[in-house]
């Protein structure tokens, strides 16, 4: 099958392909070319009400399935994703912009959640707790939390969708997904898999909507008592809004919000390994990643050697362009707003004295939604880029000389998603683990994300964990059963 075969216009609710009641649509375009890919149904609260009703009915039936049956369904989805990886990757590149190899990696990443949670579904044990009385037994059982909703981002349109749908189904929940308006097509291609496998109607619903209607749908999800959990990946501001709206009916929220990852390179670091770790982290998805290395602290004694190695490696490894073309390793940013944000951070830094250490020709040559990979040195606290999440292909380097002070600087943010450090000193590694206030820490390694680990942050970076054993627990309630004997 071809990528084009998976392009849909309708939303997917109760196992049916549906337009919105007023036939309203919104355009989805390729960020690399500006070409229109499809007009997609702009659902509103009417379609959402239908999705909630369908998900409730499905949840009732699905929760009665055995763990074996649920695991089998997850494995069927896993194998279908593997079978369709090529056309899905092409579609993902077309609507999101990332290079084909990265898109393929994301499809496999998405598939891995179904495999992992198929296995976890069968190992979701309760407990028998030693009693203090002779006439009863204390038992805990894990139960599905109920109908869930997921609001997924444009940067990993299918990776994040899978990270939420797979544990929901494994736990015995149904789910309604509102994909980002920039990238609904991959989500609908996923729905095609659900349809082709004839999975229970209403179990997975994809409600597409435009940017204007998205907040209305988000608020409705929060205030609907039938929805017991909302899992959201996106900006901290939107996450806070969902949190506030959900207070009314004490809904559980799983939030994966913004990051501002420090990347510490100590004087004893292996420079080529640290440079490669930084390139992989910063330029994946053109820097549009929450766990991307954002504030790069380099020890003053190795600063110049590090920058030189980095600039050379960028020249050798990164080629900007349309992700469908051979040899391209970095695609465009998602939209004009994203480009403007990165531009303004870089202009502010340059005006305040930062130095452009990377190729000036490359810096001046990019057009459209393409922003070139660049390195800025001499970053100071007066510059906005010193503290803000960049979400673009810009490396901004801050020199340091003292471990204690740099750890304090690394922690000096309300974000707490991921941090990275490069050093060979085992005692320092232990101090870093103790002192870094982050949900995830990479030591001499920057590719953190897999299905098996608990992904998530502390402070304003979010609530809960996705993936791992813990990722299933988000979708479960514990019931304590006191059994008289
Ligand atoms: C994200 O940017 O939201 C997460 C990407 C990842 O799983 O690494």
PDB file of C-alpha atoms in Angstrom, residues 80-353:
ATOM      1  CA  UNK A  80       0.060  -4.266  11.487  1.00  0.00           C
ATOM      2  CA  UNK A  81       2.233  -1.259  12.322  1.00  0.00           C
ATOM      3  CA  UNK A  82       5.325  -3.273  11.415  1.00  0.00           C
ATOM      4  CA  UNK A  83       3.712  -4.415   8.149  1.00  0.00           C
ATOM      5  CA  UNK A  84       2.752  -0.829   7.205  1.00  0.00           C
ATOM      6  CA  UNK A  85       5.915   0.896   8.420  1.00  0.00           C
ATOM      7  CA  UNK A  86       6.994   2.146   4.971  1.00  0.00           C
ATOM      8  CA  UNK A  87       3.801   3.882   3.819  1.00  0.00           C
ATOM      9  CA  UNK A  88       3.128   5.187   7.343  1.00  0.00           C
ATOM     10  CA  UNK A  89       6.642   6.613   7.583  1.00  0.00           C
ATOM     11  CA  UNK A  90       6.200   8.372   4.253  1.00  0.00           C
ATOM     12  CA  UNK A  91       2.891   9.851   5.371  1.00  0.00           C
ATOM     13  CA  UNK A  92       4.460  10.987   8.642  1.00  0.00           C
ATOM     14  CA  UNK A  93       7.299  12.737   6.794  1.00  0.00           C
ATOM     15  CA  UNK A  94       4.797  14.408   4.489  1.00  0.00           C
ATOM     16  CA  UNK A  95       2.639  15.863   7.230  1.00  0.00           C
ATOM     17  CA  UNK A  96       5.276  16.495   9.917  1.00  0.00           C
ATOM     18  CA  UNK A  97       8.496  17.151   7.983  1.00  0.00           C
ATOM     19  CA  UNK A  98      10.987  14.850   9.743  1.00  0.00           C
ATOM     20  CA  UNK A  99      13.368  12.870   7.507  1.00  0.00           C
ATOM     21  CA  UNK A 100      12.153   9.484   6.326  1.00  0.00           C
ATOM     22  CA  UNK A 101      14.635   7.499   8.439  1.00  0.00           C
ATOM     23  CA  UNK A 102      13.448   9.322  11.576  1.00  0.00           C
ATOM     24  CA  UNK A 103       9.827   8.802  10.571  1.00  0.00           C
ATOM     25  CA  UNK A 104      10.444   5.093  10.157  1.00  0.00           C
ATOM     26  CA  UNK A 105      12.110   5.061  13.570  1.00  0.00           C
ATOM     27  CA  UNK A 106       8.993   6.684  15.001  1.00  0.00           C
ATOM     28  CA  UNK A 107       6.676   4.052  13.476  1.00  0.00           C
ATOM     29  CA  UNK A 108       8.813   1.291  15.022  1.00  0.00           C
ATOM     30  CA  UNK A 109       8.899   3.221  18.314  1.00  0.00           C
ATOM     31  CA  UNK A 110       5.077   3.437  18.203  1.00  0.00           C
ATOM     32  CA  UNK A 111       4.803  -0.282  17.447  1.00  0.00           C
ATOM     33  CA  UNK A 112       7.080  -1.124  20.377  1.00  0.00           C
ATOM     34  CA  UNK A 113       4.521   0.276  22.849  1.00  0.00           C
ATOM     35  CA  UNK A 114       1.934  -2.205  21.651  1.00  0.00           C
ATOM     36  CA  UNK A 115       4.334  -5.080  22.067  1.00  0.00           C
ATOM     37  CA  UNK A 116       5.497  -3.910  25.486  1.00  0.00           C
ATOM     38  CA  UNK A 117       2.000  -3.278  26.863  1.00  0.00           C
ATOM     39  CA  UNK A 118       0.692  -6.548  25.396  1.00  0.00           C
ATOM     40  CA  UNK A 119       3.244  -8.223  27.644  1.00  0.00           C
ATOM     41  CA  UNK A 120       2.581  -5.927  30.620  1.00  0.00           C
ATOM     42  CA  UNK A 121      -1.191  -6.519  30.401  1.00  0.00           C
ATOM     43  CA  UNK A 122      -0.536 -10.112  31.475  1.00  0.00           C
ATOM     44  CA  UNK A 123       1.663  -9.192  34.435  1.00  0.00           C
ATOM     45  CA  UNK A 124      -0.540  -6.636  36.128  1.00  0.00           C
ATOM     46  CA  UNK A 125      -0.621  -8.270  39.535  1.00  0.00           C
ATOM     47  CA  UNK A 126      -2.590  -7.332  42.619  1.00  0.00           C
ATOM     48  CA  UNK A 127      -1.468  -8.163  46.161  1.00  0.00           C
ATOM     49  CA  UNK A 128      -2.491 -10.115  49.203  1.00  0.00           C
ATOM     50  CA  UNK A 129      -1.497  -8.049  52.238  1.00  0.00           C
ATOM     51  CA  UNK A 130      -0.746  -9.788  55.560  1.00  0.00           C
ATOM     52  CA  UNK A 131      -3.708  -9.138  57.863  1.00  0.00           C
ATOM     53  CA  UNK A 132      -3.888  -7.935  61.445  1.00  0.00           C
ATOM     54  CA  UNK A 133      -7.103  -9.896  62.013  1.00  0.00           C
ATOM     55  CA  UNK A 134      -7.945 -13.602  61.733  1.00  0.00           C
ATOM     56  CA  UNK A 135     -11.421 -13.197  60.254  1.00  0.00           C
ATOM     57  CA  UNK A 136     -10.558 -11.418  57.006  1.00  0.00           C
ATOM     58  CA  UNK A 137      -8.088 -11.124  54.159  1.00  0.00           C
ATOM     59  CA  UNK A 138      -6.758  -7.903  52.599  1.00  0.00           C
ATOM     60  CA  UNK A 139      -6.468  -8.014  48.809  1.00  0.00           C
ATOM     61  CA  UNK A 140      -5.753  -5.375  46.173  1.00  0.00           C
ATOM     62  CA  UNK A 141      -6.862  -5.647  42.561  1.00  0.00           C
ATOM     63  CA  UNK A 142      -6.027  -3.383  39.646  1.00  0.00           C
ATOM     64  CA  UNK A 143      -8.981  -2.171  37.609  1.00  0.00           C
ATOM     65  CA  UNK A 144      -9.216  -0.040  34.453  1.00  0.00           C
ATOM     66  CA  UNK A 145      -9.707   3.613  35.303  1.00  0.00           C
ATOM     67  CA  UNK A 146     -12.507   3.946  32.721  1.00  0.00           C
ATOM     68  CA  UNK A 147     -12.954   5.962  29.554  1.00  0.00           C
ATOM     69  CA  UNK A 148      -9.756   7.875  28.764  1.00  0.00           C
ATOM     70  CA  UNK A 149      -8.895  10.796  26.520  1.00  0.00           C
ATOM     71  CA  UNK A 150      -5.571  11.645  24.929  1.00  0.00           C
ATOM     72  CA  UNK A 151      -4.483  14.949  23.444  1.00  0.00           C
ATOM     73  CA  UNK A 152      -1.435  14.281  21.315  1.00  0.00           C
ATOM     74  CA  UNK A 153       1.222  16.625  19.883  1.00  0.00           C
ATOM     75  CA  UNK A 154       2.493  17.269  16.360  1.00  0.00           C
ATOM     76  CA  UNK A 155       6.163  16.534  17.058  1.00  0.00           C
ATOM     77  CA  UNK A 156       5.694  12.760  17.443  1.00  0.00           C
ATOM     78  CA  UNK A 157       2.242  12.249  15.947  1.00  0.00           C
ATOM     79  CA  UNK A 158       2.189   8.463  16.205  1.00  0.00           C
ATOM     80  CA  UNK A 159       4.824   7.845  18.888  1.00  0.00           C
ATOM     81  CA  UNK A 160       2.874   9.809  21.488  1.00  0.00           C
ATOM     82  CA  UNK A 161      -0.453   8.394  20.321  1.00  0.00           C
ATOM     83  CA  UNK A 162       0.868   4.842  20.796  1.00  0.00           C
ATOM     84  CA  UNK A 163       2.379   5.706  24.191  1.00  0.00           C
ATOM     85  CA  UNK A 164      -1.163   6.544  25.365  1.00  0.00           C
ATOM     86  CA  UNK A 165      -3.416   4.147  23.425  1.00  0.00           C
ATOM     87  CA  UNK A 166      -1.380   0.997  24.118  1.00  0.00           C
ATOM     88  CA  UNK A 167      -1.442   1.202  27.950  1.00  0.00           C
ATOM     89  CA  UNK A 168      -5.087   2.330  27.914  1.00  0.00           C
ATOM     90  CA  UNK A 169      -6.151  -0.769  25.955  1.00  0.00           C
ATOM     91  CA  UNK A 170      -3.862  -3.030  27.980  1.00  0.00           C
ATOM     92  CA  UNK A 171      -5.469  -1.798  31.205  1.00  0.00           C
ATOM     93  CA  UNK A 172      -9.009  -2.390  29.891  1.00  0.00           C
ATOM     94  CA  UNK A 173      -9.898   1.205  28.986  1.00  0.00           C
ATOM     95  CA  UNK A 174     -11.376   2.733  25.861  1.00  0.00           C
ATOM     96  CA  UNK A 175      -9.939   5.970  24.550  1.00  0.00           C
ATOM     97  CA  UNK A 176     -10.758   9.125  22.608  1.00  0.00           C
ATOM     98  CA  UNK A 177      -7.801  10.807  20.925  1.00  0.00           C
ATOM     99  CA  UNK A 178      -7.658  14.406  19.766  1.00  0.00           C
ATOM    100  CA  UNK A 179      -4.562  14.630  17.550  1.00  0.00           C
ATOM    101  CA  UNK A 180      -2.776  17.930  16.889  1.00  0.00           C
ATOM    102  CA  UNK A 181      -4.348  19.919  14.067  1.00  0.00           C
ATOM    103  CA  UNK A 182      -1.024  20.005  12.178  1.00  0.00           C
ATOM    104  CA  UNK A 183      -0.711  16.190  12.058  1.00  0.00           C
ATOM    105  CA  UNK A 184      -4.041  14.338  12.151  1.00  0.00           C
ATOM    106  CA  UNK A 185      -3.304  12.149   9.110  1.00  0.00           C
ATOM    107  CA  UNK A 186      -0.953   9.716  10.847  1.00  0.00           C
ATOM    108  CA  UNK A 187      -3.508   9.342  13.642  1.00  0.00           C
ATOM    109  CA  UNK A 188      -6.188   8.564  11.059  1.00  0.00           C
ATOM    110  CA  UNK A 189      -3.856   6.075   9.359  1.00  0.00           C
ATOM    111  CA  UNK A 190      -3.591   4.426  12.766  1.00  0.00           C
ATOM    112  CA  UNK A 191      -7.399   4.386  12.945  1.00  0.00           C
ATOM    113  CA  UNK A 192      -7.364   2.596   9.592  1.00  0.00           C
ATOM    114  CA  UNK A 193      -5.461  -0.213  11.325  1.00  0.00           C
ATOM    115  CA  UNK A 194      -8.117  -0.374  14.053  1.00  0.00           C
ATOM    116  CA  UNK A 195     -10.773  -0.503  11.334  1.00  0.00           C
ATOM    117  CA  UNK A 196      -8.977  -3.127   9.223  1.00  0.00           C
ATOM    118  CA  UNK A 197      -8.427  -5.354  12.264  1.00  0.00           C
ATOM    119  CA  UNK A 198     -12.149  -5.024  13.099  1.00  0.00           C
ATOM    120  CA  UNK A 199     -11.349  -4.020  16.653  1.00  0.00           C
ATOM    121  CA  UNK A 200     -14.376  -3.329  18.849  1.00  0.00           C
ATOM    122  CA  UNK A 201     -16.227  -0.146  17.724  1.00  0.00           C
ATOM    123  CA  UNK A 202     -15.794   2.739  20.129  1.00  0.00           C
ATOM    124  CA  UNK A 203     -12.659   1.331  21.744  1.00  0.00           C
ATOM    125  CA  UNK A 204     -10.371   3.775  19.900  1.00  0.00           C
ATOM    126  CA  UNK A 205     -11.862   6.999  18.589  1.00  0.00           C
ATOM    127  CA  UNK A 206      -9.963   9.713  16.730  1.00  0.00           C
ATOM    128  CA  UNK A 207     -11.679  13.100  16.944  1.00  0.00           C
ATOM    129  CA  UNK A 208      -9.996  15.585  14.602  1.00  0.00           C
ATOM    130  CA  UNK A 209     -10.427  19.307  14.960  1.00  0.00           C
ATOM    131  CA  UNK A 210      -8.835  22.611  13.959  1.00  0.00           C
ATOM    132  CA  UNK A 211      -6.775  24.972  16.149  1.00  0.00           C
ATOM    133  CA  UNK A 212      -9.756  27.194  16.914  1.00  0.00           C
ATOM    134  CA  UNK A 213     -11.997  24.358  18.137  1.00  0.00           C
ATOM    135  CA  UNK A 214      -9.232  22.465  19.964  1.00  0.00           C
ATOM    136  CA  UNK A 215      -9.558  24.436  23.263  1.00  0.00           C
ATOM    137  CA  UNK A 216     -13.334  23.865  23.266  1.00  0.00           C
ATOM    138  CA  UNK A 217     -12.827  20.111  22.810  1.00  0.00           C
ATOM    139  CA  UNK A 218     -10.086  20.136  25.456  1.00  0.00           C
ATOM    140  CA  UNK A 219     -12.305  21.895  27.996  1.00  0.00           C
ATOM    141  CA  UNK A 220     -15.241  19.598  27.234  1.00  0.00           C
ATOM    142  CA  UNK A 221     -13.049  16.564  27.842  1.00  0.00           C
ATOM    143  CA  UNK A 222     -12.028  18.043  31.199  1.00  0.00           C
ATOM    144  CA  UNK A 223     -15.553  18.742  32.404  1.00  0.00           C
ATOM    145  CA  UNK A 224     -17.149  15.521  31.123  1.00  0.00           C
ATOM    146  CA  UNK A 225     -17.578  13.221  34.133  1.00  0.00           C
ATOM    147  CA  UNK A 226     -17.585  10.134  31.875  1.00  0.00           C
ATOM    148  CA  UNK A 227     -13.892  10.711  31.077  1.00  0.00           C
ATOM    149  CA  UNK A 228     -11.796   9.468  33.994  1.00  0.00           C
ATOM    150  CA  UNK A 229      -8.310  10.298  32.730  1.00  0.00           C
ATOM    151  CA  UNK A 230      -6.816  12.787  30.313  1.00  0.00           C
ATOM    152  CA  UNK A 231      -3.313  12.138  29.060  1.00  0.00           C
ATOM    153  CA  UNK A 232      -1.781  15.193  27.442  1.00  0.00           C
ATOM    154  CA  UNK A 233       1.574  15.828  25.793  1.00  0.00           C
ATOM    155  CA  UNK A 234       2.232  19.433  24.860  1.00  0.00           C
ATOM    156  CA  UNK A 235       2.974  22.871  26.214  1.00  0.00           C
ATOM    157  CA  UNK A 236       3.099  23.629  29.934  1.00  0.00           C
ATOM    158  CA  UNK A 237       0.543  26.435  29.529  1.00  0.00           C
ATOM    159  CA  UNK A 238      -2.061  24.211  27.886  1.00  0.00           C
ATOM    160  CA  UNK A 239      -1.340  21.484  30.459  1.00  0.00           C
ATOM    161  CA  UNK A 240      -2.014  23.925  33.306  1.00  0.00           C
ATOM    162  CA  UNK A 241      -5.332  24.919  31.681  1.00  0.00           C
ATOM    163  CA  UNK A 242      -6.420  21.269  31.413  1.00  0.00           C
ATOM    164  CA  UNK A 243      -5.412  20.732  35.036  1.00  0.00           C
ATOM    165  CA  UNK A 244      -7.530  23.690  36.159  1.00  0.00           C
ATOM    166  CA  UNK A 245     -10.598  22.639  34.159  1.00  0.00           C
ATOM    167  CA  UNK A 246     -10.328  19.060  35.432  1.00  0.00           C
ATOM    168  CA  UNK A 247     -10.445  20.103  39.073  1.00  0.00           C
ATOM    169  CA  UNK A 248     -14.244  20.342  38.936  1.00  0.00           C
ATOM    170  CA  UNK A 249     -14.737  16.574  38.737  1.00  0.00           C
ATOM    171  CA  UNK A 250     -11.372  15.547  40.224  1.00  0.00           C
ATOM    172  CA  UNK A 251     -10.255  13.895  37.024  1.00  0.00           C
ATOM    173  CA  UNK A 252      -6.906  12.173  36.875  1.00  0.00           C
ATOM    174  CA  UNK A 253      -4.382  13.825  34.572  1.00  0.00           C
ATOM    175  CA  UNK A 254      -1.215  12.463  33.058  1.00  0.00           C
ATOM    176  CA  UNK A 255       0.821  15.416  31.791  1.00  0.00           C
ATOM    177  CA  UNK A 256       3.983  15.384  29.730  1.00  0.00           C
ATOM    178  CA  UNK A 257       4.824  19.066  29.361  1.00  0.00           C
ATOM    179  CA  UNK A 258       7.718  21.276  28.360  1.00  0.00           C
ATOM    180  CA  UNK A 259      11.368  20.613  29.095  1.00  0.00           C
ATOM    181  CA  UNK A 260      14.447  22.808  29.311  1.00  0.00           C
ATOM    182  CA  UNK A 261      17.109  20.121  29.449  1.00  0.00           C
ATOM    183  CA  UNK A 262      20.594  21.008  30.656  1.00  0.00           C
ATOM    184  CA  UNK A 263      23.455  19.186  28.932  1.00  0.00           C
ATOM    185  CA  UNK A 264      26.609  19.279  31.076  1.00  0.00           C
ATOM    186  CA  UNK A 265      29.986  18.507  29.533  1.00  0.00           C
ATOM    187  CA  UNK A 266      32.652  18.189  32.230  1.00  0.00           C
ATOM    188  CA  UNK A 267      36.387  18.575  31.761  1.00  0.00           C
ATOM    189  CA  UNK A 268      36.937  14.787  31.769  1.00  0.00           C
ATOM    190  CA  UNK A 269      34.249  14.045  29.161  1.00  0.00           C
ATOM    191  CA  UNK A 270      35.017  12.109  26.004  1.00  0.00           C
ATOM    192  CA  UNK A 271      34.544  15.012  23.583  1.00  0.00           C
ATOM    193  CA  UNK A 272      33.551  13.065  20.421  1.00  0.00           C
ATOM    194  CA  UNK A 273      31.006  11.014  22.400  1.00  0.00           C
ATOM    195  CA  UNK A 274      29.570  14.147  24.021  1.00  0.00           C
ATOM    196  CA  UNK A 275      29.401  15.934  20.654  1.00  0.00           C
ATOM    197  CA  UNK A 276      27.575  13.011  19.066  1.00  0.00           C
ATOM    198  CA  UNK A 277      25.179  12.784  22.023  1.00  0.00           C
ATOM    199  CA  UNK A 278      24.428  16.485  21.650  1.00  0.00           C
ATOM    200  CA  UNK A 279      23.864  16.283  17.888  1.00  0.00           C
ATOM    201  CA  UNK A 280      21.521  13.317  18.327  1.00  0.00           C
ATOM    202  CA  UNK A 281      19.572  15.021  21.069  1.00  0.00           C
ATOM    203  CA  UNK A 282      19.440  18.577  19.728  1.00  0.00           C
ATOM    204  CA  UNK A 283      18.838  17.924  16.036  1.00  0.00           C
ATOM    205  CA  UNK A 284      16.414  14.991  16.245  1.00  0.00           C
ATOM    206  CA  UNK A 285      13.172  16.243  14.742  1.00  0.00           C
ATOM    207  CA  UNK A 286      14.940  19.572  14.032  1.00  0.00           C
ATOM    208  CA  UNK A 287      15.119  20.228  17.776  1.00  0.00           C
ATOM    209  CA  UNK A 288      11.341  20.025  18.220  1.00  0.00           C
ATOM    210  CA  UNK A 289      11.485  17.560  21.089  1.00  0.00           C
ATOM    211  CA  UNK A 290      10.661  18.086  24.778  1.00  0.00           C
ATOM    212  CA  UNK A 291      13.702  16.112  25.938  1.00  0.00           C
ATOM    213  CA  UNK A 292      16.059  17.873  23.549  1.00  0.00           C
ATOM    214  CA  UNK A 293      19.290  19.239  25.085  1.00  0.00           C
ATOM    215  CA  UNK A 294      18.446  22.922  25.482  1.00  0.00           C
ATOM    216  CA  UNK A 295      21.052  24.606  27.681  1.00  0.00           C
ATOM    217  CA  UNK A 296      24.543  23.374  26.885  1.00  0.00           C
ATOM    218  CA  UNK A 297      27.043  23.927  29.691  1.00  0.00           C
ATOM    219  CA  UNK A 298      30.638  23.188  28.654  1.00  0.00           C
ATOM    220  CA  UNK A 299      33.601  23.288  31.040  1.00  0.00           C
ATOM    221  CA  UNK A 300      35.889  26.213  30.156  1.00  0.00           C
ATOM    222  CA  UNK A 301      39.004  24.030  29.836  1.00  0.00           C
ATOM    223  CA  UNK A 302      37.518  22.026  26.922  1.00  0.00           C
ATOM    224  CA  UNK A 303      35.177  24.679  25.509  1.00  0.00           C
ATOM    225  CA  UNK A 304      37.149  25.520  22.347  1.00  0.00           C
ATOM    226  CA  UNK A 305      37.952  21.902  21.465  1.00  0.00           C
ATOM    227  CA  UNK A 306      34.327  20.941  22.037  1.00  0.00           C
ATOM    228  CA  UNK A 307      32.956  23.739  19.830  1.00  0.00           C
ATOM    229  CA  UNK A 308      35.439  22.942  17.044  1.00  0.00           C
ATOM    230  CA  UNK A 309      34.537  19.233  17.051  1.00  0.00           C
ATOM    231  CA  UNK A 310      30.839  20.097  17.158  1.00  0.00           C
ATOM    232  CA  UNK A 311      30.915  22.543  14.253  1.00  0.00           C
ATOM    233  CA  UNK A 312      32.869  20.064  12.091  1.00  0.00           C
ATOM    234  CA  UNK A 313      30.474  17.214  12.934  1.00  0.00           C
ATOM    235  CA  UNK A 314      27.425  19.353  12.087  1.00  0.00           C
ATOM    236  CA  UNK A 315      28.954  20.203   8.700  1.00  0.00           C
ATOM    237  CA  UNK A 316      29.594  16.518   7.989  1.00  0.00           C
ATOM    238  CA  UNK A 317      26.338  15.068   9.285  1.00  0.00           C
ATOM    239  CA  UNK A 318      23.475  17.482   8.783  1.00  0.00           C
ATOM    240  CA  UNK A 319      21.763  18.141   5.497  1.00  0.00           C
ATOM    241  CA  UNK A 320      18.648  20.291   5.583  1.00  0.00           C
ATOM    242  CA  UNK A 321      15.812  19.664   3.131  1.00  0.00           C
ATOM    243  CA  UNK A 322      12.656  17.783   2.228  1.00  0.00           C
ATOM    244  CA  UNK A 323      12.684  14.650   4.390  1.00  0.00           C
ATOM    245  CA  UNK A 324      11.553  12.472   1.491  1.00  0.00           C
ATOM    246  CA  UNK A 325      14.755  13.163  -0.457  1.00  0.00           C
ATOM    247  CA  UNK A 326      17.767  10.877  -0.159  1.00  0.00           C
ATOM    248  CA  UNK A 327      20.540  12.062   2.172  1.00  0.00           C
ATOM    249  CA  UNK A 328      18.398  14.592   4.074  1.00  0.00           C
ATOM    250  CA  UNK A 329      18.979  14.416   7.829  1.00  0.00           C
ATOM    251  CA  UNK A 330      16.990  17.431   9.006  1.00  0.00           C
ATOM    252  CA  UNK A 331      13.573  18.662   7.869  1.00  0.00           C
ATOM    253  CA  UNK A 332      11.641  21.924   8.250  1.00  0.00           C
ATOM    254  CA  UNK A 333      10.041  23.300  11.391  1.00  0.00           C
ATOM    255  CA  UNK A 334       6.346  22.618  11.753  1.00  0.00           C
ATOM    256  CA  UNK A 335       4.972  26.085  10.902  1.00  0.00           C
ATOM    257  CA  UNK A 336       5.729  29.787  10.566  1.00  0.00           C
ATOM    258  CA  UNK A 337       5.096  30.460  14.250  1.00  0.00           C
ATOM    259  CA  UNK A 338       7.801  27.933  15.147  1.00  0.00           C
ATOM    260  CA  UNK A 339      10.255  29.594  12.747  1.00  0.00           C
ATOM    261  CA  UNK A 340       9.498  33.061  14.135  1.00  0.00           C
ATOM    262  CA  UNK A 341      10.070  31.902  17.711  1.00  0.00           C
ATOM    263  CA  UNK A 342      13.493  30.416  16.933  1.00  0.00           C
ATOM    264  CA  UNK A 343      14.457  33.454  14.834  1.00  0.00           C
ATOM    265  CA  UNK A 344      13.589  35.876  17.602  1.00  0.00           C
ATOM    266  CA  UNK A 345      15.580  33.924  20.237  1.00  0.00           C
ATOM    267  CA  UNK A 346      18.636  33.797  17.963  1.00  0.00           C
ATOM    268  CA  UNK A 347      18.382  37.484  16.959  1.00  0.00           C
ATOM    269  CA  UNK A 348      18.079  38.503  20.606  1.00  0.00           C
ATOM    270  CA  UNK A 349      21.183  36.442  21.520  1.00  0.00           C
ATOM    271  CA  UNK A 350      23.238  37.835  18.605  1.00  0.00           C
ATOM    272  CA  UNK A 351      22.221  41.399  19.431  1.00  0.00           C
ATOM    273  CA  UNK A 352      23.316  40.880  23.041  1.00  0.00           C
ATOM    274  CA  UNK A 353      26.761  39.603  22.093  1.00  0.00           C
TER     275      UNK A 353
END
